Coordinates of C-alpha atoms in Angstrom, one line a residue:
M67 CA 6.8 32.9 -8.4
G68 CA 5.7 31.6 -11.3
V69 CA 4.2 27.8 -11.5
F70 CA 4.4 25.5 -13.9
K71 CA 4.5 21.7 -14.8
A72 CA 7.1 19.6 -16.7
Q73 CA 7.8 16.4 -17.9
V74 CA 10.0 14.3 -15.7
G75 CA 10.8 10.7 -16.6
V76 CA 11.5 8.5 -13.4
S77 CA 13.4 5.1 -13.1
N78 CA 14.7 3.1 -10.7
G79 CA 18.3 3.3 -12.3
N80 CA 18.9 -0.3 -13.2
G81 CA 17.8 0.0 -16.7
G82 CA 14.4 0.3 -18.9
E83 CA 12.4 3.0 -19.7
P84 CA 11.3 6.1 -17.3
E85 CA 7.8 6.2 -16.6
W86 CA 6.8 10.0 -17.6
V87 CA 4.8 12.3 -15.5
E88 CA 3.8 15.4 -15.3
A89 CA 5.3 17.5 -12.2
L90 CA 4.6 20.7 -10.9
V91 CA 8.1 22.7 -10.6
D92 CA 8.1 23.6 -7.2
T93 CA 11.4 25.6 -6.3
G94 CA 10.4 25.8 -2.7
A95 CA 10.3 22.2 -1.8
T96 CA 13.5 20.9 -1.0
F97 CA 12.7 17.1 -2.3
T98 CA 11.0 15.5 -5.4
V99 CA 7.5 14.1 -4.2
L100 CA 5.9 11.3 -6.4
P101 CA 3.1 9.0 -5.8
D102 CA 4.1 6.2 -3.4
S103 CA 2.2 3.7 -6.0
L104 CA 4.2 5.2 -8.6
L105 CA 7.9 4.7 -7.3
R106 CA 6.9 1.4 -5.3
E107 CA 4.9 -0.5 -7.9
R108 CA 5.2 0.7 -11.6
V109 CA 8.9 2.0 -11.2
G110 CA 10.3 -0.2 -8.5
V111 CA 12.0 2.5 -6.3
T112 CA 12.1 1.0 -2.7
P113 CA 12.4 3.7 0.7
T114 CA 15.8 3.7 2.4
R115 CA 14.8 6.2 5.1
V116 CA 12.3 7.9 7.0
L117 CA 12.8 11.9 7.0
T118 CA 10.5 14.2 9.0
F119 CA 9.2 17.4 6.7
T120 CA 7.7 20.4 7.5
L121 CA 4.5 20.9 5.3
A122 CA 3.2 24.2 3.7
D123 CA 0.9 24.9 6.8
G124 CA 3.5 24.0 9.3
R125 CA 2.5 20.5 10.2
E126 CA 5.2 17.9 10.7
R127 CA 5.0 14.7 8.8
A128 CA 7.5 11.4 8.9
M129 CA 7.7 10.0 5.4
P130 CA 9.8 7.4 3.1
V131 CA 12.4 8.7 1.2
G132 CA 14.4 6.4 -1.7
S133 CA 16.6 7.3 -4.7
A134 CA 15.2 7.3 -7.9
L135 CA 16.9 8.4 -11.6
I136 CA 15.1 11.5 -12.6
R137 CA 15.3 12.6 -16.4
V138 CA 14.2 16.1 -17.6
N139 CA 14.9 17.7 -20.8
G140 CA 17.3 15.2 -22.0
V141 CA 19.4 15.2 -18.7
E142 CA 19.3 12.3 -15.9
A143 CA 20.5 12.1 -12.5
P144 CA 19.9 10.4 -9.4
S145 CA 18.0 12.0 -7.0
P146 CA 16.2 11.6 -3.4
V147 CA 12.6 11.2 -3.9
V148 CA 9.6 11.3 -1.3
F149 CA 7.1 8.7 -1.3
G150 CA 4.0 10.9 -1.6
E151 CA 0.0 10.7 -1.7
E152 CA -1.7 9.8 -4.9
G153 CA -1.8 12.9 -7.3
Q154 CA 1.3 14.6 -5.8
F155 CA 3.6 15.0 -8.4
L156 CA 6.5 18.0 -7.2
L157 CA 9.7 18.5 -8.7
G158 CA 12.0 19.9 -6.2
A159 CA 15.0 22.2 -5.7
T160 CA 17.4 19.1 -5.2
T161 CA 16.4 17.5 -8.2
L162 CA 16.6 20.6 -10.1
Q163 CA 20.1 21.4 -8.7
S164 CA 21.4 17.4 -9.4
L165 CA 20.1 17.6 -13.0
G166 CA 21.9 21.2 -13.6
L167 CA 18.7 22.8 -14.2
I168 CA 16.8 26.3 -12.9
A169 CA 13.3 27.5 -13.2
D170 CA 12.4 30.0 -15.7
T171 CA 9.5 31.1 -13.8
T172 CA 8.9 34.1 -16.3
N173 CA 8.9 31.9 -19.7
H174 CA 7.7 28.6 -17.6
E175 CA 10.6 26.3 -18.5
L176 CA 13.5 24.5 -17.2
M177 CA 16.8 25.7 -18.8
P178 CA 20.8 24.7 -17.6
A179 CA 21.9 26.4 -14.8
P180 CA 24.5 29.5 -16.0
R181 CA 27.2 28.4 -13.3
L182 CA 27.4 25.9 -10.9
Y183 CA 28.9 26.5 -7.8
M184 CA 31.0 24.1 -5.7

């Protein structure tokens, strides 16, 4: 699997310009993970629930989750976001699906999905 980064705009969906960050495209991650301080302080997203996640090393961790408006390649959609640690910028599969995008790991880019299934 190829690894690459993408420019991601994040907002709270209540108007205003998105905050732009560079995130690692991680199709193995279910949700998008962004720093808690970015989501709460800079963007104004608040957690709505806590979910327990299994981390890559097998440990489990309860983390807050909220909803943000995500913009990538000129397309935007609401998406669940996990309130992560400083320096965590992951663009996960749920967000990519919501945006109708797929990861082209050969060319290191996000592109429109050739077809979407219901």
